[in-house]
Amino acid sequence: MDNAWFIFSHEKTLLDSRIDAVFKRLNELQLLNDLRLAKNIAQHYAHKGDRFISRLLQQKGFEEIVINQALSSLDNEISRALEEARIKLGATWDNSEQSITLLYRFLSGRGFSESTINAVMKKLNNAKRYLLLKAA
């Protein structure tokens, strides 16, 4: 029994050292890079808000500093939200209560912060006002 335990323990130690060597080599080759992976995930979800992306990266076990660096590699959250709003609305922004509610719910569901959503609403209203003045 003791002999079997010794063999098992020895094999496990050898296996652990091989695994450690593989991880070390992958890190040396930059094939295991938390920041690069976090940036790729953040870029994939760039159509979502920072809150959504941050929560997703936290759930995947990334450290806060890596999450912040990944988020900072993206375009400004307001410009991303504005682009999503333009895609969603097309040319139908009429500043009605229904459009405001629809857009607010849409952007909120994408994980954009309230301050970002309010900034987008303000920019859309200013753009609509500009177009009306230009047309007059």
PDB file of C-alpha atoms in Angstrom:
ATOM      1  CA  MET A   1       0.000   0.000   0.000  1.00  0.00           C
ATOM      2  CA  ASP A   2       2.783   2.431   0.927  1.00  0.00           C
ATOM      3  CA  ASN A   3       4.620   1.540  -2.259  1.00  0.00           C
ATOM      4  CA  ALA A   4       1.559   2.332  -4.404  1.00  0.00           C
ATOM      5  CA  TRP A   5       1.135   5.677  -2.631  1.00  0.00           C
ATOM      6  CA  PHE A   6       4.806   6.503  -3.232  1.00  0.00           C
ATOM      7  CA  ILE A   7       4.503   5.724  -6.946  1.00  0.00           C
ATOM      8  CA  PHE A   8       1.299   7.766  -7.243  1.00  0.00           C
ATOM      9  CA  SER A   9       2.846  10.673  -5.353  1.00  0.00           C
ATOM     10  CA  HIS A  10       6.003  10.554  -7.477  1.00  0.00           C
ATOM     11  CA  GLU A  11       4.004  10.442 -10.737  1.00  0.00           C
ATOM     12  CA  LYS A  12       1.858  13.346  -9.564  1.00  0.00           C
ATOM     13  CA  THR A  13       4.969  15.389  -8.758  1.00  0.00           C
ATOM     14  CA  LEU A  14       6.398  14.665 -12.218  1.00  0.00           C
ATOM     15  CA  LEU A  15       3.105  15.579 -13.852  1.00  0.00           C
ATOM     16  CA  ASP A  16       2.856  18.814 -11.836  1.00  0.00           C
ATOM     17  CA  SER A  17       6.383  19.815 -12.834  1.00  0.00           C
ATOM     18  CA  ARG A  18       5.601  19.133 -16.507  1.00  0.00           C
ATOM     19  CA  ILE A  19       2.429  21.194 -16.276  1.00  0.00           C
ATOM     20  CA  ASP A  20       4.363  24.036 -14.632  1.00  0.00           C
ATOM     21  CA  ALA A  21       6.968  23.863 -17.398  1.00  0.00           C
ATOM     22  CA  VAL A  22       4.278  24.058 -20.087  1.00  0.00           C
ATOM     23  CA  PHE A  23       2.642  27.083 -18.426  1.00  0.00           C
ATOM     24  CA  LYS A  24       6.022  28.759 -18.055  1.00  0.00           C
ATOM     25  CA  ARG A  25       6.786  28.241 -21.738  1.00  0.00           C
ATOM     26  CA  LEU A  26       3.353  29.472 -22.835  1.00  0.00           C
ATOM     27  CA  ASN A  27       3.866  32.620 -20.749  1.00  0.00           C
ATOM     28  CA  GLU A  28       7.318  33.152 -22.276  1.00  0.00           C
ATOM     29  CA  LEU A  29       5.799  32.946 -25.749  1.00  0.00           C
ATOM     30  CA  GLN A  30       3.049  35.407 -24.725  1.00  0.00           C
ATOM     31  CA  LEU A  31       0.457  32.751 -25.524  1.00  0.00           C
ATOM     32  CA  LEU A  32      -0.995  33.072 -22.042  1.00  0.00           C
ATOM     33  CA  ASN A  33      -1.458  36.767 -21.494  1.00  0.00           C
ATOM     34  CA  ASP A  34      -4.318  37.968 -19.295  1.00  0.00           C
ATOM     35  CA  LEU A  35      -4.230  41.517 -20.608  1.00  0.00           C
ATOM     36  CA  ARG A  36      -4.285  40.471 -24.250  1.00  0.00           C
ATOM     37  CA  LEU A  37      -7.162  38.062 -23.623  1.00  0.00           C
ATOM     38  CA  ALA A  38      -9.100  40.683 -21.632  1.00  0.00           C
ATOM     39  CA  LYS A  39      -8.584  43.249 -24.413  1.00  0.00           C
ATOM     40  CA  ASN A  40      -9.835  40.754 -27.014  1.00  0.00           C
ATOM     41  CA  ILE A  41     -12.931  39.995 -24.948  1.00  0.00           C
ATOM     42  CA  ALA A  42     -13.556  43.707 -24.342  1.00  0.00           C
ATOM     43  CA  GLN A  43     -13.199  44.451 -28.064  1.00  0.00           C
ATOM     44  CA  HIS A  44     -15.622  41.649 -28.907  1.00  0.00           C
ATOM     45  CA  TYR A  45     -18.194  43.211 -26.563  1.00  0.00           C
ATOM     46  CA  ALA A  46     -17.416  46.862 -27.459  1.00  0.00           C
ATOM     47  CA  HIS A  47     -21.049  47.299 -28.530  1.00  0.00           C
ATOM     48  CA  LYS A  48     -21.923  46.868 -24.855  1.00  0.00           C
ATOM     49  CA  GLY A  49     -21.299  49.303 -22.018  1.00  0.00           C
ATOM     50  CA  ASP A  50     -18.303  49.391 -19.702  1.00  0.00           C
ATOM     51  CA  ARG A  51     -20.462  48.074 -16.859  1.00  0.00           C
ATOM     52  CA  PHE A  52     -21.373  44.953 -18.852  1.00  0.00           C
ATOM     53  CA  ILE A  53     -17.801  44.339 -20.017  1.00  0.00           C
ATOM     54  CA  SER A  54     -16.383  44.900 -16.540  1.00  0.00           C
ATOM     55  CA  ARG A  55     -18.853  42.460 -14.983  1.00  0.00           C
ATOM     56  CA  LEU A  56     -18.104  39.860 -17.667  1.00  0.00           C
ATOM     57  CA  LEU A  57     -14.346  40.115 -17.131  1.00  0.00           C
ATOM     58  CA  GLN A  58     -14.817  39.915 -13.346  1.00  0.00           C
ATOM     59  CA  GLN A  59     -16.871  36.746 -13.776  1.00  0.00           C
ATOM     60  CA  LYS A  60     -14.052  35.287 -15.846  1.00  0.00           C
ATOM     61  CA  GLY A  61     -11.628  35.961 -12.986  1.00  0.00           C
ATOM     62  CA  PHE A  62      -9.575  38.863 -14.332  1.00  0.00           C
ATOM     63  CA  GLU A  63      -7.935  41.227 -11.858  1.00  0.00           C
ATOM     64  CA  GLU A  64      -9.284  44.772 -11.537  1.00  0.00           C
ATOM     65  CA  ILE A  65      -6.146  46.354 -13.002  1.00  0.00           C
ATOM     66  CA  VAL A  66      -6.376  44.137 -16.104  1.00  0.00           C
ATOM     67  CA  ILE A  67     -10.073  44.990 -16.476  1.00  0.00           C
ATOM     68  CA  ASN A  68      -9.331  48.720 -16.289  1.00  0.00           C
ATOM     69  CA  GLN A  69      -6.569  48.408 -18.886  1.00  0.00           C
ATOM     70  CA  ALA A  70      -8.847  46.424 -21.195  1.00  0.00           C
ATOM     71  CA  LEU A  71     -11.609  49.023 -20.876  1.00  0.00           C
ATOM     72  CA  SER A  72      -9.189  51.871 -21.518  1.00  0.00           C
ATOM     73  CA  SER A  73      -8.150  50.204 -24.785  1.00  0.00           C
ATOM     74  CA  LEU A  74     -11.689  50.709 -26.131  1.00  0.00           C
ATOM     75  CA  ASP A  75     -13.178  53.846 -27.637  1.00  0.00           C
ATOM     76  CA  ASN A  76     -14.931  56.237 -25.276  1.00  0.00           C
ATOM     77  CA  GLU A  77     -18.105  54.693 -23.836  1.00  0.00           C
ATOM     78  CA  ILE A  78     -20.230  57.645 -24.947  1.00  0.00           C
ATOM     79  CA  SER A  79     -19.089  57.368 -28.564  1.00  0.00           C
ATOM     80  CA  ARG A  80     -19.747  53.613 -28.517  1.00  0.00           C
ATOM     81  CA  ALA A  81     -23.229  54.167 -27.053  1.00  0.00           C
ATOM     82  CA  LEU A  82     -23.951  56.909 -29.587  1.00  0.00           C
ATOM     83  CA  GLU A  83     -22.983  54.568 -32.419  1.00  0.00           C
ATOM     84  CA  GLU A  84     -25.269  51.847 -31.024  1.00  0.00           C
ATOM     85  CA  ALA A  85     -28.100  54.386 -30.722  1.00  0.00           C
ATOM     86  CA  ARG A  86     -27.635  55.496 -34.331  1.00  0.00           C
ATOM     87  CA  ILE A  87     -27.676  51.886 -35.515  1.00  0.00           C
ATOM     88  CA  LYS A  88     -30.805  51.146 -33.485  1.00  0.00           C
ATOM     89  CA  LEU A  89     -32.710  54.280 -34.447  1.00  0.00           C
ATOM     90  CA  GLY A  90     -31.473  54.916 -37.955  1.00  0.00           C
ATOM     91  CA  ALA A  91     -33.039  58.223 -38.979  1.00  0.00           C
ATOM     92  CA  THR A  92     -36.128  57.809 -36.796  1.00  0.00           C
ATOM     93  CA  TRP A  93     -35.042  59.881 -33.774  1.00  0.00           C
ATOM     94  CA  ASP A  94     -37.979  62.188 -33.174  1.00  0.00           C
ATOM     95  CA  ASN A  95     -37.371  63.067 -29.520  1.00  0.00           C
ATOM     96  CA  SER A  96     -40.766  61.638 -28.577  1.00  0.00           C
ATOM     97  CA  GLU A  97     -41.372  60.060 -25.204  1.00  0.00           C
ATOM     98  CA  GLN A  98     -41.647  56.674 -26.910  1.00  0.00           C
ATOM     99  CA  SER A  99     -38.271  57.072 -28.687  1.00  0.00           C
ATOM    100  CA  ILE A 100     -36.596  58.246 -25.493  1.00  0.00           C
ATOM    101  CA  THR A 101     -37.983  55.302 -23.518  1.00  0.00           C
ATOM    102  CA  LEU A 102     -37.050  52.809 -26.240  1.00  0.00           C
ATOM    103  CA  LEU A 103     -33.501  54.121 -26.536  1.00  0.00           C
ATOM    104  CA  TYR A 104     -33.000  54.378 -22.777  1.00  0.00           C
ATOM    105  CA  ARG A 105     -34.145  50.783 -22.291  1.00  0.00           C
ATOM    106  CA  PHE A 106     -32.013  49.569 -25.209  1.00  0.00           C
ATOM    107  CA  LEU A 107     -28.800  51.251 -24.018  1.00  0.00           C
ATOM    108  CA  SER A 108     -29.440  50.276 -20.407  1.00  0.00           C
ATOM    109  CA  GLY A 109     -29.885  46.667 -21.494  1.00  0.00           C
ATOM    110  CA  ARG A 110     -26.515  46.868 -23.221  1.00  0.00           C
ATOM    111  CA  GLY A 111     -24.872  47.795 -19.918  1.00  0.00           C
ATOM    112  CA  PHE A 112     -24.260  51.489 -20.571  1.00  0.00           C
ATOM    113  CA  SER A 113     -24.260  53.692 -17.477  1.00  0.00           C
ATOM    114  CA  GLU A 114     -27.003  56.203 -16.759  1.00  0.00           C
ATOM    115  CA  SER A 115     -24.619  59.130 -17.240  1.00  0.00           C
ATOM    116  CA  THR A 116     -23.563  57.737 -20.625  1.00  0.00           C
ATOM    117  CA  ILE A 117     -27.177  57.268 -21.699  1.00  0.00           C
ATOM    118  CA  ASN A 118     -28.019  60.833 -20.640  1.00  0.00           C
ATOM    119  CA  ALA A 119     -25.020  62.154 -22.597  1.00  0.00           C
ATOM    120  CA  VAL A 120     -26.188  60.237 -25.687  1.00  0.00           C
ATOM    121  CA  MET A 121     -29.717  61.635 -25.323  1.00  0.00           C
ATOM    122  CA  LYS A 122     -28.305  65.147 -25.065  1.00  0.00           C
ATOM    123  CA  LYS A 123     -26.101  64.684 -28.150  1.00  0.00           C
ATOM    124  CA  LEU A 124     -29.017  63.287 -30.158  1.00  0.00           C
ATOM    125  CA  ASN A 125     -31.242  66.195 -29.113  1.00  0.00           C
ATOM    126  CA  ASN A 126     -28.522  68.697 -30.065  1.00  0.00           C
ATOM    127  CA  ALA A 127     -28.021  66.991 -33.428  1.00  0.00           C
ATOM    128  CA  LYS A 128     -31.778  67.012 -34.097  1.00  0.00           C
ATOM    129  CA  ARG A 129     -31.966  70.704 -33.150  1.00  0.00           C
ATOM    130  CA  TYR A 130     -29.014  71.466 -35.461  1.00  0.00           C
ATOM    131  CA  LEU A 131     -30.667  69.672 -38.375  1.00  0.00           C
ATOM    132  CA  LEU A 132     -33.925  71.557 -37.794  1.00  0.00           C
ATOM    133  CA  LEU A 133     -32.109  74.909 -37.711  1.00  0.00           C
ATOM    134  CA  LYS A 134     -30.102  74.008 -40.807  1.00  0.00           C
ATOM    135  CA  ALA A 135     -33.267  73.042 -42.697  1.00  0.00           C
ATOM    136  CA  ALA A 136     -35.018  76.324 -41.815  1.00  0.00           C
TER     137      ALA A 136
END
